[in-house]
PDB file of C-alpha atoms and ligand atoms in Angstrom:
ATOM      1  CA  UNK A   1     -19.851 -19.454  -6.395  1.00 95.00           C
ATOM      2  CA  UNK A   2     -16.225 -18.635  -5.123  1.00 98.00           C
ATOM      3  CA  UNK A   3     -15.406 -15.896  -2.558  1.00 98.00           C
ATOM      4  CA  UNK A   4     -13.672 -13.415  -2.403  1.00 98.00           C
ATOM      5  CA  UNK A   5     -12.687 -11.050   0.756  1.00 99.00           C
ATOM      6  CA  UNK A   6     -10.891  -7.354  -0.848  1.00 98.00           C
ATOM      7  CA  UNK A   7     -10.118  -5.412   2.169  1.00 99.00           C
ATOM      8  CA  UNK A   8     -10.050  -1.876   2.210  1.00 98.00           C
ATOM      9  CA  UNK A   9     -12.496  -1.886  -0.658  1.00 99.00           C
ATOM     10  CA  UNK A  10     -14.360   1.348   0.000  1.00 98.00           C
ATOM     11  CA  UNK A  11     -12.028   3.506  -2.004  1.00 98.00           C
ATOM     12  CA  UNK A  12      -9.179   3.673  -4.891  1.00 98.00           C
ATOM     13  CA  UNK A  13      -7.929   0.288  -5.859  1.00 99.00           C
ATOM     14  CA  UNK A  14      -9.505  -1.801  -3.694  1.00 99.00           C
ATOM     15  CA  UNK A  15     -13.238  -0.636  -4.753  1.00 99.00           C
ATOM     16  CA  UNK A  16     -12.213  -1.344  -8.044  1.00 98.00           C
ATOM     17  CA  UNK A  17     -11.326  -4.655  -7.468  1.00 99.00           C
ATOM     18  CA  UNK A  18     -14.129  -5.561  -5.735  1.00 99.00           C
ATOM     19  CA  UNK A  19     -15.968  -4.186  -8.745  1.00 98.00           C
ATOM     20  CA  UNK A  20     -14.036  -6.553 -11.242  1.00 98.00           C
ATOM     21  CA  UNK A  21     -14.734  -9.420  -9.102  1.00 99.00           C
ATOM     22  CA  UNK A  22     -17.840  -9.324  -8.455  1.00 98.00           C
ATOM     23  CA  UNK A  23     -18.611  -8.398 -12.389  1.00 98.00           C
ATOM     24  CA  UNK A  24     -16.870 -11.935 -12.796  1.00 98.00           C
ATOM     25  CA  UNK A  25     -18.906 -13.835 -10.829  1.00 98.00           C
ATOM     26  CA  UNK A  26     -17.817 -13.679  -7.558  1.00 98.00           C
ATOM     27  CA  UNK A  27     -19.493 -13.180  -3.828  1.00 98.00           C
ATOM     28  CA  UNK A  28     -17.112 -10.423  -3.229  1.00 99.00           C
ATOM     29  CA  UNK A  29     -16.547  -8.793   0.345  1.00 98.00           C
ATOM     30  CA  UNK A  30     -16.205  -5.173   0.819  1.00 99.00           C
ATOM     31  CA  UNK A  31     -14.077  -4.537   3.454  1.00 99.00           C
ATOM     32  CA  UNK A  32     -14.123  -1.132   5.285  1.00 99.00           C
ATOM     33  CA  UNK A  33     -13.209   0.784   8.056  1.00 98.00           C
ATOM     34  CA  UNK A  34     -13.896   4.770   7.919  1.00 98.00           C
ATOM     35  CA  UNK A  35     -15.634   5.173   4.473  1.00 98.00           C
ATOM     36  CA  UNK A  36     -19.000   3.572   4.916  1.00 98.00           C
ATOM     37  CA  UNK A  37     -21.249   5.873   2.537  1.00 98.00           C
ATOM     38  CA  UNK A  38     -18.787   4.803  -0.428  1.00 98.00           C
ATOM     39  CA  UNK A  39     -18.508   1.212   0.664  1.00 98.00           C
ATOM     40  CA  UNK A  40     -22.721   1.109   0.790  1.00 98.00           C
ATOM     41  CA  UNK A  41     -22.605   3.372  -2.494  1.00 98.00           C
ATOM     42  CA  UNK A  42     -20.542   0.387  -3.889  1.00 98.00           C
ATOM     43  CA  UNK A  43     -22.311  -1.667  -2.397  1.00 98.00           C
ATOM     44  CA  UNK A  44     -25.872  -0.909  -4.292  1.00 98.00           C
ATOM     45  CA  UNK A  45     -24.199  -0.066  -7.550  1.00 98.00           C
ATOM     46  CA  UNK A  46     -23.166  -3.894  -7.778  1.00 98.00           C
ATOM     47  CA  UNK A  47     -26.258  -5.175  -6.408  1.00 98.00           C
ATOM     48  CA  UNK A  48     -28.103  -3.027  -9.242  1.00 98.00           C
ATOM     49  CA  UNK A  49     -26.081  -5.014 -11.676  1.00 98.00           C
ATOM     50  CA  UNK A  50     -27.228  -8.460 -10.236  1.00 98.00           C
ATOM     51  CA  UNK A  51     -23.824  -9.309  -8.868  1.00 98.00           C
ATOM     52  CA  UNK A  52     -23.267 -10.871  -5.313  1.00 98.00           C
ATOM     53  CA  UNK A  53     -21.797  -8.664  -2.449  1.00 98.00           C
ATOM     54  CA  UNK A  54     -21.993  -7.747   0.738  1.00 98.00           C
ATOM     55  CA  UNK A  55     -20.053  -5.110   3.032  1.00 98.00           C
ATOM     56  CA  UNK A  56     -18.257  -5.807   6.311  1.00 98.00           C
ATOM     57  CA  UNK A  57     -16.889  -2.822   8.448  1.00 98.00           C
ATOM     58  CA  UNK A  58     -13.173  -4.202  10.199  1.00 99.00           C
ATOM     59  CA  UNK A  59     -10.262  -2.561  11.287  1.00 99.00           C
ATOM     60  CA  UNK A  60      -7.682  -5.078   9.353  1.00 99.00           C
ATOM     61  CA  UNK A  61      -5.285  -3.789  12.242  1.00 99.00           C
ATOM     62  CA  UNK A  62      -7.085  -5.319  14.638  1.00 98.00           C
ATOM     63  CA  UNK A  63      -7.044  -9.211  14.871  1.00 98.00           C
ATOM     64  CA  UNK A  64     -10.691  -9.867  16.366  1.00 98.00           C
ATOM     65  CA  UNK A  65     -12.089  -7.588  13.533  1.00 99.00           C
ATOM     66  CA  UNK A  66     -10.618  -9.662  11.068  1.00 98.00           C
ATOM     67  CA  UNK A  67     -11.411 -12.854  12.835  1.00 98.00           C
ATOM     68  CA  UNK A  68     -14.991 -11.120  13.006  1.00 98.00           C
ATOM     69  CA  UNK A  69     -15.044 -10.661   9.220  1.00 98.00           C
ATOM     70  CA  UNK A  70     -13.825 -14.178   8.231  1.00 98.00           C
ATOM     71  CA  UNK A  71     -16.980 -16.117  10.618  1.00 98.00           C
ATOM     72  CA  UNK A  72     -19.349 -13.978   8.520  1.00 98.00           C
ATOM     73  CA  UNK A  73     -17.877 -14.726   4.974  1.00 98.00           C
ATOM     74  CA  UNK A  74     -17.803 -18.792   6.296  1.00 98.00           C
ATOM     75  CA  UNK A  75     -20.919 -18.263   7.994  1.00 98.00           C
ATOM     76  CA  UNK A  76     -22.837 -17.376   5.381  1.00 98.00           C
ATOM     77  CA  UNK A  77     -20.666 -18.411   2.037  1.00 97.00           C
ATOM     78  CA  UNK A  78     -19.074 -21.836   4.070  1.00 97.00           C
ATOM     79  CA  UNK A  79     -16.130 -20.460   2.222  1.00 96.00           C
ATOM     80  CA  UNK A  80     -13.401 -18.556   0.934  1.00 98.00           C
ATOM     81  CA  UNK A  81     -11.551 -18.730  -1.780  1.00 98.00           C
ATOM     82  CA  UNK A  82      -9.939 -15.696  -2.576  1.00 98.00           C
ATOM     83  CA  UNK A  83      -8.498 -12.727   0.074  1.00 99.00           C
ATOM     84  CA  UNK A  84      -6.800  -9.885  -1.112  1.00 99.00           C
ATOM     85  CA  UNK A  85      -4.679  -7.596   1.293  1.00 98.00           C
ATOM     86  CA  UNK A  86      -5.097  -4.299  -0.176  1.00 98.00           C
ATOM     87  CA  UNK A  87      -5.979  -1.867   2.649  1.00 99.00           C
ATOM     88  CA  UNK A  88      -3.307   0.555   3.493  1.00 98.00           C
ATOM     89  CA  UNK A  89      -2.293   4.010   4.324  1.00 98.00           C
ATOM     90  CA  UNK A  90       1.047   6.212   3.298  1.00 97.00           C
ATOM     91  CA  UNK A  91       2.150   9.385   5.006  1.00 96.00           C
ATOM     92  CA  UNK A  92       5.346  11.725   3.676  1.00 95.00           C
ATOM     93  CA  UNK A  93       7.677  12.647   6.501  1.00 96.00           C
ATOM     94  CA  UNK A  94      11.487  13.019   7.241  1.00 98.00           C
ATOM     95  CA  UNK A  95      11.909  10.333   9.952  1.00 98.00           C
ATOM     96  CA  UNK A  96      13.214  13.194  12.276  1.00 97.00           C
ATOM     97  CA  UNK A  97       9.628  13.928  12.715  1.00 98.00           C
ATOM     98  CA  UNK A  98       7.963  10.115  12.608  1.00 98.00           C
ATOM     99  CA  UNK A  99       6.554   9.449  15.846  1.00 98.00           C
ATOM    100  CA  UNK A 100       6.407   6.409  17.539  1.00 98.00           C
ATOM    101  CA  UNK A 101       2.671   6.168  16.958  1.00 98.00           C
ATOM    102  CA  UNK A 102       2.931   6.702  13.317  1.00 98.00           C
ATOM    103  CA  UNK A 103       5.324   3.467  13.190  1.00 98.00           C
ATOM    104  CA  UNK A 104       3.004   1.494  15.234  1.00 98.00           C
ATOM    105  CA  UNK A 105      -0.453   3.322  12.944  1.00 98.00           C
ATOM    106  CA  UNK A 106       1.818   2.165   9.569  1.00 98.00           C
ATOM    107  CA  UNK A 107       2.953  -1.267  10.093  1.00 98.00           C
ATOM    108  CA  UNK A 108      -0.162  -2.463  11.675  1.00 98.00           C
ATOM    109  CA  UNK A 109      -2.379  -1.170   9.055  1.00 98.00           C
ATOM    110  CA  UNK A 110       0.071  -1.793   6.366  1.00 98.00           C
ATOM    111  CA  UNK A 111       1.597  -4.992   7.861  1.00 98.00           C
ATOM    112  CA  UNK A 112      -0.085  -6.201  10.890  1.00 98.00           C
ATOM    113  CA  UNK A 113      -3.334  -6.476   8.675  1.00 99.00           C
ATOM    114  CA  UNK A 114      -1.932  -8.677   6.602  1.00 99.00           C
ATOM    115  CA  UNK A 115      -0.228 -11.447   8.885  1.00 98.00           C
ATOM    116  CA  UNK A 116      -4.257 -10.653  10.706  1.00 98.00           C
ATOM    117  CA  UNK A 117      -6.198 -11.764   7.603  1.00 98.00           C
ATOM    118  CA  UNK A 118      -3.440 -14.553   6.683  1.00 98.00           C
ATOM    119  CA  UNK A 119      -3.546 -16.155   9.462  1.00 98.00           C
ATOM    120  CA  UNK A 120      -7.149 -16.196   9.949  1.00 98.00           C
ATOM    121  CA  UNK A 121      -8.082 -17.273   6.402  1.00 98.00           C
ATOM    122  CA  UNK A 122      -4.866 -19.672   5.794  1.00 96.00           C
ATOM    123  CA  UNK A 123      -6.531 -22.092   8.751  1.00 94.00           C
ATOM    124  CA  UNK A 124      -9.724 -22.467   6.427  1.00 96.00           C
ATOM    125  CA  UNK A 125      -8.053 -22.813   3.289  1.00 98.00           C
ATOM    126  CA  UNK A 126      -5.498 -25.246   4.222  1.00 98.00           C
ATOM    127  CA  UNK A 127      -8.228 -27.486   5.217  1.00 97.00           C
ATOM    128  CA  UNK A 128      -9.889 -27.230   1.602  1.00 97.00           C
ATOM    129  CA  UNK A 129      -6.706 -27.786  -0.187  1.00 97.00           C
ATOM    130  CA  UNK A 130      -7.325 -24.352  -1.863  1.00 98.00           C
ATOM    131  CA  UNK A 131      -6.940 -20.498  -2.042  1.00 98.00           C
ATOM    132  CA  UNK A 132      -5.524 -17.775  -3.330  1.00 98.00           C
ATOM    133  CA  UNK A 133      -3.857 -14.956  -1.545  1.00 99.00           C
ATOM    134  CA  UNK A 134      -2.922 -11.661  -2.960  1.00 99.00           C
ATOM    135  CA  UNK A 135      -0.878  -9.019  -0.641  1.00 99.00           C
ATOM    136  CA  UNK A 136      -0.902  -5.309  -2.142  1.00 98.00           C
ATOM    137  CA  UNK A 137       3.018  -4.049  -1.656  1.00 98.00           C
ATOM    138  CA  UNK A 138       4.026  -0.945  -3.600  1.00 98.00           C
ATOM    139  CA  UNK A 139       7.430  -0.717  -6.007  1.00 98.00           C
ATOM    140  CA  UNK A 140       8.597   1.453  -2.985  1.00 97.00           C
ATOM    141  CA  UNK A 141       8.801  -1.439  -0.855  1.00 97.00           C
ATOM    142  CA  UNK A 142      11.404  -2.623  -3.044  1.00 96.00           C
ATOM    143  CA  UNK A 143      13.509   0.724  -4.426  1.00 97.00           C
ATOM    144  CA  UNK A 144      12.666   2.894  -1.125  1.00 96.00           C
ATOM    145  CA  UNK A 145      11.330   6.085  -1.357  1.00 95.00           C
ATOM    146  CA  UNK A 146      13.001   9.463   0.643  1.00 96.00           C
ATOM    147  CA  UNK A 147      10.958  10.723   3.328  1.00 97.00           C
ATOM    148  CA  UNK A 148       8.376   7.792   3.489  1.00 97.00           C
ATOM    149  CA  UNK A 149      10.854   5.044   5.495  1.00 98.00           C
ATOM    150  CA  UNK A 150       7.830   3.452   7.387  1.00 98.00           C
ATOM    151  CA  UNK A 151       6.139   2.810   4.510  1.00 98.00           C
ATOM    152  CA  UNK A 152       8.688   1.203   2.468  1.00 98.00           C
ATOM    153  CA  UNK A 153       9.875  -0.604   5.340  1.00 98.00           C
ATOM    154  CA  UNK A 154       5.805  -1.436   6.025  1.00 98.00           C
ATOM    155  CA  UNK A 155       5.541  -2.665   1.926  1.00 98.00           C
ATOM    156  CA  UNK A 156       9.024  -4.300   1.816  1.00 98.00           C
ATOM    157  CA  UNK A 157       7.851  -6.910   5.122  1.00 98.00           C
ATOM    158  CA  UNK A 158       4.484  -7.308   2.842  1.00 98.00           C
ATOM    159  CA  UNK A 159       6.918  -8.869   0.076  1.00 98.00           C
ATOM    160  CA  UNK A 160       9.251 -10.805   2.597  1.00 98.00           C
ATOM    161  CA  UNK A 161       5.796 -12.383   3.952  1.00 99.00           C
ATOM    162  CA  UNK A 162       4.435 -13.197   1.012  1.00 99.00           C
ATOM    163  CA  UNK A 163       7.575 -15.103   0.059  1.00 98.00           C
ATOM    164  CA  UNK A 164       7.758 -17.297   3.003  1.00 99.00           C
ATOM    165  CA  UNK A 165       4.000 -18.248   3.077  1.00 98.00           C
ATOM    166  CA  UNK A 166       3.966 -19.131  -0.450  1.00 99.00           C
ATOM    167  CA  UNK A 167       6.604 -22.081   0.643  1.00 98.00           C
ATOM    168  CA  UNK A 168       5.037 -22.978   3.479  1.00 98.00           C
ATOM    169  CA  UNK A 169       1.135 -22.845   2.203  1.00 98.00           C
ATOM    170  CA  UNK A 170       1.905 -23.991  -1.320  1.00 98.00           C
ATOM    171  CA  UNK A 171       2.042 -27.703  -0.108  1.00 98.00           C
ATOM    172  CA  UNK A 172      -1.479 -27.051   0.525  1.00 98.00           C
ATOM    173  CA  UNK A 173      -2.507 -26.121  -2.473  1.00 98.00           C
ATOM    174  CA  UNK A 174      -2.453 -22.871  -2.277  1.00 98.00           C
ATOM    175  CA  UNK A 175      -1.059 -19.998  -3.756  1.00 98.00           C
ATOM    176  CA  UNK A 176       0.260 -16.221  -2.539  1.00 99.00           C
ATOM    177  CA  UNK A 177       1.398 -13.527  -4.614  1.00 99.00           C
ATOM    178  CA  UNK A 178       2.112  -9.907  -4.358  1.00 98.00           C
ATOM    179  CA  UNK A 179       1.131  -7.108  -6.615  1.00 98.00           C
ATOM    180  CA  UNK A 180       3.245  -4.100  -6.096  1.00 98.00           C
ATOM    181  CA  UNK A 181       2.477  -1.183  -7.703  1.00 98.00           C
ATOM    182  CA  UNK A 182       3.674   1.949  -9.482  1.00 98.00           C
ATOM    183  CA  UNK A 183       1.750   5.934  -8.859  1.00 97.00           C
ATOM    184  CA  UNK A 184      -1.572   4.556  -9.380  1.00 98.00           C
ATOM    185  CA  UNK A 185      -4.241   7.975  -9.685  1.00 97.00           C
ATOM    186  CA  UNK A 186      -6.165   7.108  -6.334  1.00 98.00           C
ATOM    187  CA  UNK A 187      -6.748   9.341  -3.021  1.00 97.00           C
ATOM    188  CA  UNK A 188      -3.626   7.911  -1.629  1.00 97.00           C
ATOM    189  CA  UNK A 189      -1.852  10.208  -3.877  1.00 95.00           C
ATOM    190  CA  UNK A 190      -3.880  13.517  -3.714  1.00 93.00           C
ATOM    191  CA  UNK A 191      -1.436  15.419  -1.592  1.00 91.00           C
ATOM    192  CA  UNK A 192       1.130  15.196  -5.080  1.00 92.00           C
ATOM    193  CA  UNK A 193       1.699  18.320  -7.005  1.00 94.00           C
ATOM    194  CA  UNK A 194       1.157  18.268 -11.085  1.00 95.00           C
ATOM    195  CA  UNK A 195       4.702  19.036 -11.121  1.00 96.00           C
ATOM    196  CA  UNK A 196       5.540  15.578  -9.343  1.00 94.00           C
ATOM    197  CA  UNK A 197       2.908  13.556 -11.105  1.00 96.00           C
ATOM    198  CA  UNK A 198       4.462  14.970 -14.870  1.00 97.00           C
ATOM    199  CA  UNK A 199       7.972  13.948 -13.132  1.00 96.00           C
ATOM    200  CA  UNK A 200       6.758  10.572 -12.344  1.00 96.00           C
ATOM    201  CA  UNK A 201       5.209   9.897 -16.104  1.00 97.00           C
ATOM    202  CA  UNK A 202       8.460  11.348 -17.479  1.00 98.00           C
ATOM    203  CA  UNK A 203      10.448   8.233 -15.916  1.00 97.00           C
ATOM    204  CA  UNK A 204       7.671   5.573 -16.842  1.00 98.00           C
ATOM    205  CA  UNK A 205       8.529   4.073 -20.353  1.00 98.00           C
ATOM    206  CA  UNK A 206       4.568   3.833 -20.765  1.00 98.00           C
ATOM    207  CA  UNK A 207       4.343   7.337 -20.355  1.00 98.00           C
ATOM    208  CA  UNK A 208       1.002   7.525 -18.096  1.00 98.00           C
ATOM    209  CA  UNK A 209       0.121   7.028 -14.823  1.00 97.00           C
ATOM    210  CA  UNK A 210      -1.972   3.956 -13.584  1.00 98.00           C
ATOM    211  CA  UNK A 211      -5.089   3.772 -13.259  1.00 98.00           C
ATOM    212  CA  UNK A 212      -7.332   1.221 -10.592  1.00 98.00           C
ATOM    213  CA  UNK A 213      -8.093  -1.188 -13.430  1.00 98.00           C
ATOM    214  CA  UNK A 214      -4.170  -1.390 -14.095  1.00 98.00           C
ATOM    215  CA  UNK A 215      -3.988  -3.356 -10.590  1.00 99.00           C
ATOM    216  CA  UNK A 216      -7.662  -4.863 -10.105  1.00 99.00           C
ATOM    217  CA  UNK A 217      -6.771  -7.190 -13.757  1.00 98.00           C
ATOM    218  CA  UNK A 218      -3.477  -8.049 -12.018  1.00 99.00           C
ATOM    219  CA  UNK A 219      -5.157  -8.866  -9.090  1.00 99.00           C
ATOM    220  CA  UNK A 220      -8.157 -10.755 -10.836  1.00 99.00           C
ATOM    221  CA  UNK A 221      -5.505 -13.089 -13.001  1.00 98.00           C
ATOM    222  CA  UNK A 222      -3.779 -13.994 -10.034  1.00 98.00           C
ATOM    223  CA  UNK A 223      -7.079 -14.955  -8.527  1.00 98.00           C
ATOM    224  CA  UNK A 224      -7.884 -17.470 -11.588  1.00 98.00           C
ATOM    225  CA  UNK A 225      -6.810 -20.592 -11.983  1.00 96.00           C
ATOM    226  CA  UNK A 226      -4.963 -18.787 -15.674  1.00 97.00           C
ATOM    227  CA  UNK A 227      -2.346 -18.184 -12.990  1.00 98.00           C
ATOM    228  CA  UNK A 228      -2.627 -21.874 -11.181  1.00 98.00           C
ATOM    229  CA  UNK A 229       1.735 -21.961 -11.351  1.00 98.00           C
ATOM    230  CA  UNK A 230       2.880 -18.728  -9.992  1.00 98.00           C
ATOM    231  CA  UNK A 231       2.919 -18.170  -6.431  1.00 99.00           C
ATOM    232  CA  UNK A 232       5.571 -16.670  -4.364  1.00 98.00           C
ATOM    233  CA  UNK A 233       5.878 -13.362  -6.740  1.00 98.00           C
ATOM    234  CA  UNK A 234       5.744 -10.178  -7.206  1.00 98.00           C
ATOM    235  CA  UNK A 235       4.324  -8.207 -10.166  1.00 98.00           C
ATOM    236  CA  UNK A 236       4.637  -4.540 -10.446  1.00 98.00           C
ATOM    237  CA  UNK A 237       2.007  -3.198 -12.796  1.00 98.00           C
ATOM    238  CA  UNK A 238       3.807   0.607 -13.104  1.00 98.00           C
ATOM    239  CA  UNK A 239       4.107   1.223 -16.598  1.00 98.00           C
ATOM    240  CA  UNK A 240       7.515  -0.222 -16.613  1.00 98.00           C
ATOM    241  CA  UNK A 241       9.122   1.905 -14.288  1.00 98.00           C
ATOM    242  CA  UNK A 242      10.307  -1.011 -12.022  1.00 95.00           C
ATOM    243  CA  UNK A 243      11.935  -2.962 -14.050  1.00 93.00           C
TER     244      UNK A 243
HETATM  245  P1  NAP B 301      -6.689   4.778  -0.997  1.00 76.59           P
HETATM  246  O1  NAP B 301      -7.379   5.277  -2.218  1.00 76.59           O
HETATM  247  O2  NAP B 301      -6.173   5.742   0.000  1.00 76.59           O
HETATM  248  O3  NAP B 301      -7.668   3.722  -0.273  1.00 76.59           O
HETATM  249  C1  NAP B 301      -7.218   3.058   0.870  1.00 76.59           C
HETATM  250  C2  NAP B 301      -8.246   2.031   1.278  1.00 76.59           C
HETATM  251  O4  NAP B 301      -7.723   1.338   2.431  1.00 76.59           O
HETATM  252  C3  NAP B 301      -9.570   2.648   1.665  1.00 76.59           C
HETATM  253  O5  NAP B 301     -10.624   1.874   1.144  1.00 76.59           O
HETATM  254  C4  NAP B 301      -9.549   2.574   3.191  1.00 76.59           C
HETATM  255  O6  NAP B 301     -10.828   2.349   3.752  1.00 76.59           O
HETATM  256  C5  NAP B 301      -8.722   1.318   3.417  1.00 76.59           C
HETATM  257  N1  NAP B 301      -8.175   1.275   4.781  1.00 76.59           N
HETATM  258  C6  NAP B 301      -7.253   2.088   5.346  1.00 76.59           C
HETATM  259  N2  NAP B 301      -7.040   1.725   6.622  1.00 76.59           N
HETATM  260  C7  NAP B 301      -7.840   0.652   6.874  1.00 76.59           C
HETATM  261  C8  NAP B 301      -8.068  -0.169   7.992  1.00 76.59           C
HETATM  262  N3  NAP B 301      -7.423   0.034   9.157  1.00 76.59           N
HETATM  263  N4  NAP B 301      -8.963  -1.178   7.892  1.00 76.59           N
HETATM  264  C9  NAP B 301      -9.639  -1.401   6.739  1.00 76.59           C
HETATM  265  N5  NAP B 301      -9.460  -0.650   5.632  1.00 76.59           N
HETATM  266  C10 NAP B 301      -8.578   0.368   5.701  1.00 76.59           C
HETATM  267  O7  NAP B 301      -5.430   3.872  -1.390  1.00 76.59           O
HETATM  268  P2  NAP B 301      -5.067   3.112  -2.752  1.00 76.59           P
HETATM  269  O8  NAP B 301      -4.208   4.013  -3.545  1.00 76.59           O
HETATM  270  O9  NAP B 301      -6.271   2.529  -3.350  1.00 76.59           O
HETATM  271  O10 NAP B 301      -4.110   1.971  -2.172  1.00 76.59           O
HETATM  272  C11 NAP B 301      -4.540   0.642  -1.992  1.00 76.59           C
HETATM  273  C12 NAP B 301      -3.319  -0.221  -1.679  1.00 76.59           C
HETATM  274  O11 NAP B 301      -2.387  -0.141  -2.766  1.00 76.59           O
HETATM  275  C13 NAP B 301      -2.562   0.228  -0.441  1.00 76.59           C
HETATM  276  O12 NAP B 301      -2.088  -0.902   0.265  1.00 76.59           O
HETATM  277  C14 NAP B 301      -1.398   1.017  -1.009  1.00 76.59           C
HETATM  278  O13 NAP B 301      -0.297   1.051  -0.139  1.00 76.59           O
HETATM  279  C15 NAP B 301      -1.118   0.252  -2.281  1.00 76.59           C
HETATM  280  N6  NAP B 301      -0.425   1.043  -3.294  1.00 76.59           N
HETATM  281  C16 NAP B 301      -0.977   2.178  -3.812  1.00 76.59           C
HETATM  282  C17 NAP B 301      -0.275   2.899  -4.782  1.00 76.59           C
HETATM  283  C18 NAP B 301      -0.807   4.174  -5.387  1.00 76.59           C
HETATM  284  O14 NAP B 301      -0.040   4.850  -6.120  1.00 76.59           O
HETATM  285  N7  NAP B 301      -2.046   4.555  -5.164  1.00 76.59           N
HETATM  286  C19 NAP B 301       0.983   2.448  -5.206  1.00 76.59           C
HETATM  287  C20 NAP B 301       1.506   1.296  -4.655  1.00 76.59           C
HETATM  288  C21 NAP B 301       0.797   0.593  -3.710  1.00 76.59           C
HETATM  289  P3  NAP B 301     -11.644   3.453   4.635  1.00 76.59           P
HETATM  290  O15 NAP B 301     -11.553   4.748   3.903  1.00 76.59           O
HETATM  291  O16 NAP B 301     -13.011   2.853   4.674  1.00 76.59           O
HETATM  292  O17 NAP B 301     -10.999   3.472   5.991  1.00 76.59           O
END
């Protein structure tokens, strides 16, 4: 059975692609930090269904969590075969009032996290010639979004990461990829108005908003072997409006 480690799987995207991997098959790790009741609510409502899973509370900002996280996935599964980067946070300021600790907060959850897990996992799955890596950036990280500079900048260095270890790990047999969505209906983006949500459907050519599953089947085919020749990329499920 393959393995696969979704961090920041308690909520939003991430639960949801734990749920689609584990309803294909495989021992999926729910990664979470603050949400335990809906990780363990996940948690049972997969085991009810007779799929594999397990949760493991980390910090992805911290290195020792994450090193933590990864002994108990090879401990008990001798392997992993899958790790997807999704935890993150946003916050909406004017940089006038960003303070130094919301830089730091940002880029290590957002950024630090993922160099954390790579590093961590790429050591195992260089030695079994195999793995797939999938880093969660957002279309912001690439068009840049007024009063939210520390998250592009924290999503853009996702995609400039990604890039570079897909040359240097794909020798190895392995491949890393980026998914970078559009407004995906989630917590993240609670704090939006119905005004700005009807503004952002008006400039997407699919005229909707995206949904968890949108991303989680993105995620899932670049976790298959369908997707055995792309590596290095980045695919923006938003409805078309990156394009
Ligand atoms: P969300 O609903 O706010 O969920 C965020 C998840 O990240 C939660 O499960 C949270 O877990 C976890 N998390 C936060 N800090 C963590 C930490 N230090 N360690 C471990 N887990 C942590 O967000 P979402 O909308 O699903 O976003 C998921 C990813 O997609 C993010 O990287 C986001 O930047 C990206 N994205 C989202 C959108 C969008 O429109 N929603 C668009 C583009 C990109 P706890 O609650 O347990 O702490």
């Amino acid at each position: 059975m393959k393995t696969a480690i979704i961090t920041g799987a308690s909520r939003g995207i991430g639960a949801e692609t734990a749920r689609l991997f584990a309803k294909n098959g495989y021992a999926t790790i729910i990664n979470y930090n603050n949400s335990e009741k809906e990780a363990f609510s996940l948690k049972d409502e997969l085991l009810a269904q007779g799929c594999c899973v397990d949760v493991f509370k980390a910090d992805v900002s911290k290195f020792d969590e994450c090193k933590a996280m990864a002994d108990f996935v090879i401990k008990k599964y001798k392997r992993i075969d899958v790790l997807v980067n999704n935890a993150g946070i946003a916050q909406i300021k004017p940089l006038f009032d960003v303070s130094e600790s919301d830089f730091d907060k940002m880029m290590s959850v957002n950024f630090k996290s993922v160099f954390n897990t790579c590093k961590i996992v790429s050591d195992h799955m260089v030695s079994n010639k195999s793995g797939k890596i999938i880093n969660l950036s957002s279309v912001w990280g690439n068009v840049g979004s007024s009063c939210e500079t520390i998250y592009c900048a924290s999503k853009a260095a996702v995609i400039g990461f990604t890039k570079a270890l897909a040359k240097e790990l794909g020798p190895s047999g392995i491949n890393v990829n980026c998914v970078a969505p559009g407004f995906i209906q989630t917590d993240m983006n609670g704090c939006l108005s119905k005004d700005d949500v009807d503004e952002i459907v008006d400039e997407t050519p699919l005229a909707r908003v995206g949904q968890p599953q949108d991303v989680a089947n993105v995620i899932l085919f670049l976790a298959d072997e369908k997707s055995a020749f792309v590596t290095g990329q980045v695919i923006y499920p938003s409805g078309g409006w990156q394009i």
